[in-house]
């Protein structure tokens, strides 16, 4: 299968399919901060354009120092990568799990990384009747033969953040039973009240946190992510295994710049607070849609009119949403929409009023 079918953000291919100028397409399929790349970063890149003429620091010391300041974790616990995606593959390559438990639906790259290393996969279905949240049953699904678990908090595509007490029980269980627990916090920065699990890393060296800067700081094309764990041995061996210079100069500069851009961070919280409420409430007004309350910057939807292909219907209005048919555990009736600027969100609601049966 072409990679283009597997993720959101395929504006070029979809615009071509519909014969529309890609610049005129409203992309709700990729969950990127609509405030765009921070001005602090644009300025830093323009000032430092000449740095493209040199190799980046092969150890990215300034970047790791910035990530260390930001997370409160020692630099030895941190490995930066070319997006969280690179690190999903690196951690699996390093830990070489034999049998992993994979919640379903979930982000596709965990499966690809595990399969590439020949790891056997057992699925843990997240059920609609549980609002696609893990329950205490996950602890009994972690049988003695499982040596790896991926969790995504908040989960993609469902936008749900699990119950914190359960999450901590899962961490404790994995630590006790020697199970590598990889928690993907790529969207955690969109939850101002949620710090994630960095504070408990020291006492849980089987815990590995994945973070991404590409969504919150709107730099999916620059690419930057990082992994944090108190398992210094694993971090060090991943550092040794990593190909040189996978992070380009400007992505490294992004990590050194944007985490201190408190104005941008506050503006993002304010936008999300307003637009999360607006879009959730507006979507909830459609009888033909079932909506899940979002924890982050995207909303998971089920179209109850099973005769309607909502993605195709909205494409006629130059709006691209993510269909979730290729997530194992979901089907053609499920969709994910990003929360965008107020004007764009209004355009989505206006288009939905035209395509949904009862407005
Ligand atoms: C849950 C999740 N983790 C990781 C990634 C990869 O992020 P990055 O752009 O940092 O590689 C994505 C991208 O969509 C994602 O949805």
Tab-separated table of C-alpha atoms and ligand atoms in Angstrom:
chain	number	residue	atom	x	y	z
A	1	UNK	CA	0.000	0.000	0.000
A	2	UNK	CA	1.266	3.489	-0.794
A	3	UNK	CA	2.265	5.392	2.361
A	4	UNK	CA	-0.051	8.216	1.249
A	5	UNK	CA	-3.153	6.247	2.280
A	6	UNK	CA	-2.054	5.584	5.840
A	7	UNK	CA	-2.092	8.961	7.600
A	8	UNK	CA	-3.914	12.285	7.607
A	9	UNK	CA	-2.499	15.344	5.855
A	10	UNK	CA	-2.565	14.005	2.269
A	11	UNK	CA	-3.759	17.300	0.903
A	12	UNK	CA	-1.828	17.037	-2.357
A	13	UNK	CA	-3.124	13.598	-3.329
A	14	UNK	CA	-6.693	14.330	-2.249
A	15	UNK	CA	-6.765	17.707	-4.027
A	16	UNK	CA	-5.455	16.028	-7.180
A	17	UNK	CA	-8.147	13.342	-6.887
A	18	UNK	CA	-10.857	16.043	-6.713
A	19	UNK	CA	-9.274	18.347	-9.277
A	20	UNK	CA	-8.963	21.144	-6.695
A	21	UNK	CA	-6.072	23.548	-6.061
A	22	UNK	CA	-4.428	22.164	-2.870
A	23	UNK	CA	-4.188	25.719	-1.509
A	24	UNK	CA	-7.978	25.953	-1.588
A	25	UNK	CA	-8.506	22.745	0.377
A	26	UNK	CA	-9.245	23.035	4.115
A	27	UNK	CA	-7.266	20.269	5.770
A	28	UNK	CA	-8.952	18.880	8.889
A	29	UNK	CA	-7.158	15.549	8.466
A	30	UNK	CA	-3.833	16.449	10.145
A	31	UNK	CA	-3.864	17.614	13.765
A	32	UNK	CA	-1.576	20.611	13.446
A	33	UNK	CA	-1.773	23.807	15.511
A	34	UNK	CA	-3.486	26.387	13.236
A	35	UNK	CA	-1.467	29.241	14.784
A	36	UNK	CA	1.304	27.964	12.535
A	37	UNK	CA	5.016	27.922	13.160
A	38	UNK	CA	5.948	30.322	16.020
A	39	UNK	CA	7.375	33.681	14.889
A	40	UNK	CA	10.261	33.139	17.329
A	41	UNK	CA	11.264	30.122	15.250
A	42	UNK	CA	10.778	31.812	11.875
A	43	UNK	CA	13.062	34.610	13.030
A	44	UNK	CA	15.636	32.191	14.440
A	45	UNK	CA	15.714	30.242	11.160
A	46	UNK	CA	16.073	33.367	9.039
A	47	UNK	CA	18.884	34.639	11.259
A	48	UNK	CA	20.645	31.291	11.124
A	49	UNK	CA	20.068	30.283	7.497
A	50	UNK	CA	23.819	30.089	6.961
A	51	UNK	CA	23.985	27.176	9.424
A	52	UNK	CA	22.630	24.927	6.661
A	53	UNK	CA	26.118	25.140	5.189
A	54	UNK	CA	27.554	23.202	8.151
A	55	UNK	CA	26.857	19.817	9.683
A	56	UNK	CA	24.679	19.976	12.780
A	57	UNK	CA	26.354	19.110	16.122
A	58	UNK	CA	26.356	15.326	15.900
A	59	UNK	CA	25.440	15.062	19.618
A	60	UNK	CA	22.867	17.893	19.513
A	61	UNK	CA	24.079	19.070	22.913
A	62	UNK	CA	22.208	22.389	22.941
A	63	UNK	CA	19.011	20.629	21.862
A	64	UNK	CA	19.278	17.955	24.549
A	65	UNK	CA	20.029	20.655	27.136
A	66	UNK	CA	16.861	22.517	26.080
A	67	UNK	CA	14.789	19.333	26.283
A	68	UNK	CA	16.315	18.597	29.680
A	69	UNK	CA	15.353	22.073	30.977
A	70	UNK	CA	11.863	21.674	29.561
A	71	UNK	CA	11.179	18.219	31.008
A	72	UNK	CA	13.187	18.450	34.223
A	73	UNK	CA	14.909	15.181	33.247
A	74	UNK	CA	18.679	14.698	32.919
A	75	UNK	CA	20.031	14.837	29.346
A	76	UNK	CA	21.191	11.198	29.687
A	77	UNK	CA	17.523	10.196	29.800
A	78	UNK	CA	16.649	11.983	26.577
A	79	UNK	CA	17.094	11.112	22.926
A	80	UNK	CA	15.910	13.542	20.259
A	81	UNK	CA	14.853	12.222	16.875
A	82	UNK	CA	13.507	13.178	13.469
A	83	UNK	CA	9.938	13.297	14.785
A	84	UNK	CA	8.477	10.854	17.291
A	85	UNK	CA	8.198	8.461	14.351
A	86	UNK	CA	11.936	7.842	14.142
A	87	UNK	CA	11.952	7.038	17.862
A	88	UNK	CA	9.054	4.570	17.641
A	89	UNK	CA	11.205	2.533	15.262
A	90	UNK	CA	14.411	3.051	17.291
A	91	UNK	CA	12.937	1.945	20.605
A	92	UNK	CA	11.476	-1.212	19.108
A	93	UNK	CA	14.756	-1.939	17.307
A	94	UNK	CA	16.624	-1.470	20.578
A	95	UNK	CA	14.312	-3.381	22.951
A	96	UNK	CA	13.475	-6.178	20.471
A	97	UNK	CA	10.238	-7.235	22.194
A	98	UNK	CA	9.014	-10.751	21.433
A	99	UNK	CA	5.323	-10.264	22.107
A	100	UNK	CA	3.592	-6.894	22.350
A	101	UNK	CA	0.112	-5.884	23.439
A	102	UNK	CA	-1.297	-3.244	21.116
A	103	UNK	CA	-4.483	-1.320	21.893
A	104	UNK	CA	-6.745	-1.065	18.886
A	105	UNK	CA	-7.521	1.426	17.355
A	106	UNK	CA	-4.190	3.198	17.613
A	107	UNK	CA	-1.458	4.973	15.665
A	108	UNK	CA	-0.326	2.795	12.737
A	109	UNK	CA	3.431	3.144	13.133
A	110	UNK	CA	3.620	1.062	16.355
A	111	UNK	CA	2.471	-1.959	14.389
A	112	UNK	CA	4.868	-1.305	11.517
A	113	UNK	CA	7.799	-0.922	13.886
A	114	UNK	CA	6.915	-4.107	15.804
A	115	UNK	CA	6.350	-6.124	12.632
A	116	UNK	CA	9.659	-4.947	11.204
A	117	UNK	CA	11.407	-6.542	14.195
A	118	UNK	CA	9.372	-9.763	13.878
A	119	UNK	CA	7.492	-9.120	17.136
A	120	UNK	CA	4.289	-11.065	17.680
A	121	UNK	CA	1.317	-8.736	18.296
A	122	UNK	CA	-1.702	-9.348	20.497
A	123	UNK	CA	-4.525	-6.849	20.217
A	124	UNK	CA	-6.274	-5.187	23.079
A	125	UNK	CA	-9.565	-3.893	21.646
A	126	UNK	CA	-10.715	-0.497	22.890
A	127	UNK	CA	-14.504	-0.763	22.842
A	128	UNK	CA	-17.108	1.777	21.868
A	129	UNK	CA	-19.157	0.916	24.978
A	130	UNK	CA	-16.126	1.980	27.055
A	131	UNK	CA	-15.777	5.152	24.962
A	132	UNK	CA	-12.673	3.540	23.434
A	133	UNK	CA	-10.883	3.833	26.784
A	134	UNK	CA	-8.751	1.083	28.311
A	135	UNK	CA	-10.328	-0.508	31.391
A	136	UNK	CA	-8.891	-2.567	34.267
A	137	UNK	CA	-9.124	-5.594	31.900
A	138	UNK	CA	-5.925	-4.440	30.291
A	139	UNK	CA	-4.046	-5.614	33.390
A	140	UNK	CA	-5.233	-9.194	32.879
A	141	UNK	CA	-4.469	-8.907	29.145
A	142	UNK	CA	-0.828	-8.329	30.147
A	143	UNK	CA	-0.149	-12.027	30.449
A	144	UNK	CA	3.263	-13.425	31.427
A	145	UNK	CA	4.397	-13.781	27.793
A	146	UNK	CA	3.841	-10.061	26.953
A	147	UNK	CA	7.038	-7.999	27.159
A	148	UNK	CA	5.915	-4.717	25.579
A	149	UNK	CA	2.872	-2.450	25.648
A	150	UNK	CA	2.212	0.684	23.611
A	151	UNK	CA	-0.229	3.241	25.006
A	152	UNK	CA	-1.077	6.557	23.426
A	153	UNK	CA	-2.240	9.309	25.804
A	154	UNK	CA	-4.344	10.975	24.523
A	155	UNK	CA	-5.039	8.269	22.003
A	156	UNK	CA	-5.027	8.825	18.268
A	157	UNK	CA	-7.604	8.727	16.640
A	158	UNK	CA	-10.079	8.702	19.556
A	159	UNK	CA	-8.766	11.781	21.395
A	160	UNK	CA	-9.335	10.157	24.798
A	161	UNK	CA	-6.994	10.507	27.787
A	162	UNK	CA	-7.214	7.450	30.043
A	163	UNK	CA	-8.217	7.481	33.701
A	164	UNK	CA	-5.079	8.555	35.576
A	165	UNK	CA	-5.449	5.974	38.374
A	166	UNK	CA	-5.657	3.205	35.761
A	167	UNK	CA	-2.698	4.636	33.886
A	168	UNK	CA	-0.598	4.593	37.074
A	169	UNK	CA	-1.747	1.029	37.810
A	170	UNK	CA	-0.613	0.000	34.306
A	171	UNK	CA	2.786	1.653	34.865
A	172	UNK	CA	3.196	-0.164	38.209
A	173	UNK	CA	2.120	-3.480	36.677
A	174	UNK	CA	4.564	-3.153	33.780
A	175	UNK	CA	7.413	-2.196	36.096
A	176	UNK	CA	6.676	-5.151	38.359
A	177	UNK	CA	6.396	-7.662	35.505
A	178	UNK	CA	9.334	-6.397	33.460
A	179	UNK	CA	7.156	-5.190	30.571
A	180	UNK	CA	8.473	-2.300	28.477
A	181	UNK	CA	5.745	0.349	28.558
A	182	UNK	CA	5.988	2.876	25.734
A	183	UNK	CA	3.612	5.773	26.365
A	184	UNK	CA	3.149	8.059	23.394
A	185	UNK	CA	2.537	11.602	24.688
A	186	UNK	CA	2.797	13.238	21.262
A	187	UNK	CA	-0.374	15.265	21.935
A	188	UNK	CA	0.080	15.847	25.693
A	189	UNK	CA	1.202	19.463	25.224
A	190	UNK	CA	-2.349	20.292	24.121
A	191	UNK	CA	-3.606	19.406	27.634
A	192	UNK	CA	-2.513	22.374	29.775
A	193	UNK	CA	-3.550	20.660	33.007
A	194	UNK	CA	-1.782	17.393	32.221
A	195	UNK	CA	1.944	17.054	32.804
A	196	UNK	CA	2.183	13.488	31.533
A	197	UNK	CA	4.317	10.876	33.226
A	198	UNK	CA	7.755	12.528	33.429
A	199	UNK	CA	7.499	12.841	37.235
A	200	UNK	CA	7.401	9.062	37.730
A	201	UNK	CA	10.149	8.093	35.288
A	202	UNK	CA	12.856	7.795	37.972
A	203	UNK	CA	11.100	4.963	39.826
A	204	UNK	CA	9.887	3.267	36.625
A	205	UNK	CA	12.811	2.533	34.310
A	206	UNK	CA	10.596	0.234	32.198
A	207	UNK	CA	8.644	3.342	31.172
A	208	UNK	CA	9.536	5.135	27.911
A	209	UNK	CA	7.807	8.395	26.971
A	210	UNK	CA	7.519	9.570	23.386
A	211	UNK	CA	6.969	13.247	22.685
A	212	UNK	CA	6.559	15.248	19.480
A	213	UNK	CA	6.941	18.945	18.701
A	214	UNK	CA	5.477	18.643	15.227
A	215	UNK	CA	1.820	19.056	16.173
A	216	UNK	CA	1.862	21.660	18.941
A	217	UNK	CA	4.451	23.880	17.258
A	218	UNK	CA	3.149	23.232	13.727
A	219	UNK	CA	6.408	21.896	12.294
A	220	UNK	CA	5.517	18.514	10.736
A	221	UNK	CA	7.735	19.404	7.773
A	222	UNK	CA	10.731	20.288	9.949
A	223	UNK	CA	10.249	17.229	12.213
A	224	UNK	CA	11.319	16.895	15.837
A	225	UNK	CA	10.470	14.477	18.624
A	226	UNK	CA	12.130	13.001	21.689
A	227	UNK	CA	12.105	9.958	23.887
A	228	UNK	CA	12.638	10.069	27.663
A	229	UNK	CA	13.345	7.208	30.036
A	230	UNK	CA	15.334	6.511	33.186
A	231	UNK	CA	16.564	3.363	31.393
A	232	UNK	CA	19.870	5.076	30.605
A	233	UNK	CA	21.296	1.923	29.096
A	234	UNK	CA	18.531	1.727	26.487
A	235	UNK	CA	18.771	5.446	25.743
A	236	UNK	CA	22.526	5.158	25.347
A	237	UNK	CA	22.318	2.142	23.055
A	238	UNK	CA	19.648	3.883	20.948
A	239	UNK	CA	21.939	6.899	20.736
A	240	UNK	CA	24.689	4.610	19.438
A	241	UNK	CA	22.352	2.878	16.980
A	242	UNK	CA	20.926	6.142	15.605
A	243	UNK	CA	22.183	7.179	12.172
A	244	UNK	CA	24.197	10.414	12.320
A	245	UNK	CA	22.520	13.811	11.736
A	246	UNK	CA	18.929	12.555	11.479
A	247	UNK	CA	17.776	15.908	12.890
A	248	UNK	CA	18.362	18.810	10.519
A	249	UNK	CA	19.863	22.070	11.758
A	250	UNK	CA	16.565	23.971	11.771
A	251	UNK	CA	14.652	21.238	13.573
A	252	UNK	CA	17.345	21.282	16.276
A	253	UNK	CA	17.062	25.078	16.375
A	254	UNK	CA	13.291	24.663	16.778
A	255	UNK	CA	13.794	22.562	19.904
A	256	UNK	CA	16.198	25.156	21.294
A	257	UNK	CA	13.751	28.001	20.607
A	258	UNK	CA	10.066	27.155	20.842
A	259	UNK	CA	9.872	25.508	24.247
A	260	UNK	CA	10.663	28.904	25.781
A	261	UNK	CA	8.097	30.722	23.638
A	262	UNK	CA	5.573	31.120	26.460
A	263	UNK	CA	3.531	33.666	24.532
A	264	UNK	CA	2.896	31.186	21.710
A	265	UNK	CA	2.141	28.418	24.212
A	266	UNK	CA	-0.429	30.619	26.015
A	267	UNK	CA	-2.003	31.705	22.725
A	268	UNK	CA	-2.352	28.055	21.761
A	269	UNK	CA	-4.075	27.217	25.057
A	270	UNK	CA	-6.457	30.100	24.559
A	271	UNK	CA	-7.298	29.158	20.961
A	272	UNK	CA	-7.838	25.529	21.935
A	273	UNK	CA	-9.969	26.345	24.961
A	274	UNK	CA	-12.336	28.377	22.773
A	275	UNK	CA	-12.354	26.267	19.627
A	276	UNK	CA	-12.455	22.874	21.329
A	277	UNK	CA	-15.679	24.018	23.013
A	278	UNK	CA	-17.079	25.617	19.844
A	279	UNK	CA	-16.438	22.651	17.577
A	280	UNK	CA	-17.496	20.028	20.104
A	281	UNK	CA	-20.772	21.834	20.839
A	282	UNK	CA	-21.479	22.558	17.185
A	283	UNK	CA	-20.816	18.962	16.131
A	284	UNK	CA	-22.948	17.706	19.009
A	285	UNK	CA	-25.900	19.513	17.404
A	286	UNK	CA	-25.998	17.058	14.480
A	287	UNK	CA	-28.324	14.139	15.185
A	288	UNK	CA	-26.504	12.069	12.538
A	289	UNK	CA	-23.173	12.275	14.384
A	290	UNK	CA	-21.927	10.620	17.531
A	291	UNK	CA	-19.119	12.714	19.030
A	292	UNK	CA	-16.540	11.945	21.686
A	293	UNK	CA	-15.458	14.805	23.954
A	294	UNK	CA	-11.858	15.572	22.966
A	295	UNK	CA	-8.903	15.819	25.341
A	296	UNK	CA	-6.656	17.342	22.679
A	297	UNK	CA	-6.855	19.181	19.337
A	298	UNK	CA	-8.920	16.676	17.350
A	299	UNK	CA	-12.381	15.176	17.592
A	300	UNK	CA	-13.431	11.600	16.946
A	301	UNK	CA	-16.760	11.125	15.201
A	302	UNK	CA	-19.054	8.329	14.141
A	303	UNK	CA	-21.479	9.014	11.317
A	304	UNK	CA	-24.746	7.307	12.205
A	305	UNK	CA	-26.032	7.594	8.638
A	306	UNK	CA	-24.296	4.504	7.293
A	307	UNK	CA	-25.202	5.268	3.694
A	308	UNK	CA	-23.110	8.431	3.760
A	309	UNK	CA	-19.376	8.633	3.030
A	310	UNK	CA	-18.702	11.782	5.025
A	311	UNK	CA	-15.172	12.256	3.709
A	312	UNK	CA	-16.325	12.196	0.074
A	313	UNK	CA	-19.321	14.423	0.830
A	314	UNK	CA	-17.090	17.059	2.477
A	315	UNK	CA	-14.480	16.846	-0.273
A	316	UNK	CA	-17.132	18.291	-2.581
A	317	UNK	CA	-16.946	21.336	-0.278
A	318	UNK	CA	-13.124	21.337	-0.436
A	319	UNK	CA	-12.863	20.053	3.106
A	320	UNK	CA	-10.628	17.093	3.888
A	321	UNK	CA	-11.319	15.077	7.047
A	322	UNK	CA	-9.567	11.886	8.132
A	323	UNK	CA	-11.563	8.714	7.576
A	324	UNK	CA	-10.655	6.001	10.054
A	325	UNK	CA	-11.511	2.948	7.944
A	326	UNK	CA	-7.887	1.813	7.839
A	327	UNK	CA	-7.524	1.712	11.625
A	328	UNK	CA	-7.905	-1.915	12.696
A	329	UNK	CA	-10.946	-2.017	14.988
A	330	UNK	CA	-12.774	0.805	13.164
A	331	UNK	CA	-14.659	1.012	9.881
A	332	UNK	CA	-15.893	3.463	7.256
A	333	UNK	CA	-18.323	5.140	9.657
A	334	UNK	CA	-15.632	6.656	11.888
A	335	UNK	CA	-13.797	9.923	11.234
A	336	UNK	CA	-11.359	12.280	12.930
A	337	UNK	CA	-11.383	16.052	12.495
A	338	UNK	CA	-8.711	18.476	13.622
A	339	UNK	CA	-9.730	21.565	15.572
A	340	UNK	CA	-8.694	24.549	13.469
A	341	UNK	CA	-9.165	28.322	13.422
A	342	UNK	CA	-12.623	29.691	14.176
A	343	UNK	CA	-13.244	30.589	10.521
A	344	UNK	CA	-12.233	27.117	9.347
A	345	UNK	CA	-14.289	25.425	12.040
A	346	UNK	CA	-17.287	27.504	10.991
A	347	UNK	CA	-16.716	26.443	7.365
A	348	UNK	CA	-16.747	22.796	8.459
A	349	UNK	CA	-20.003	23.243	10.350
A	350	UNK	CA	-21.571	25.089	7.398
A	351	UNK	CA	-20.559	22.268	5.028
A	352	UNK	CA	-21.884	19.629	7.424
A	353	UNK	CA	-25.236	21.413	7.484
A	354	UNK	CA	-25.390	20.815	3.756
A	355	UNK	CA	-24.232	17.212	3.660
A	356	UNK	CA	-25.926	15.708	6.719
A	357	UNK	CA	-29.530	14.571	6.357
A	358	UNK	CA	-31.186	16.581	9.154
A	359	UNK	CA	-28.878	19.579	9.285
B	1	LIG	C1	0.019	9.350	18.208
B	1	LIG	C2	1.129	9.796	17.331
B	1	LIG	N1	2.393	9.547	17.683
B	1	LIG	C3	3.425	9.934	16.913
B	1	LIG	C4	3.223	10.598	15.738
B	1	LIG	C5	4.395	11.000	14.914
B	1	LIG	O1	4.725	12.315	15.144
B	1	LIG	P1	5.979	13.003	14.464
B	1	LIG	O2	5.451	13.960	13.470
B	1	LIG	O3	6.688	13.683	15.610
B	1	LIG	O4	6.814	11.932	13.856
B	1	LIG	C6	1.923	10.885	15.323
B	1	LIG	C7	1.688	11.583	14.045
B	1	LIG	O5	0.601	11.759	13.600
B	1	LIG	C8	0.854	10.471	16.142
B	1	LIG	O6	-0.410	10.713	15.789
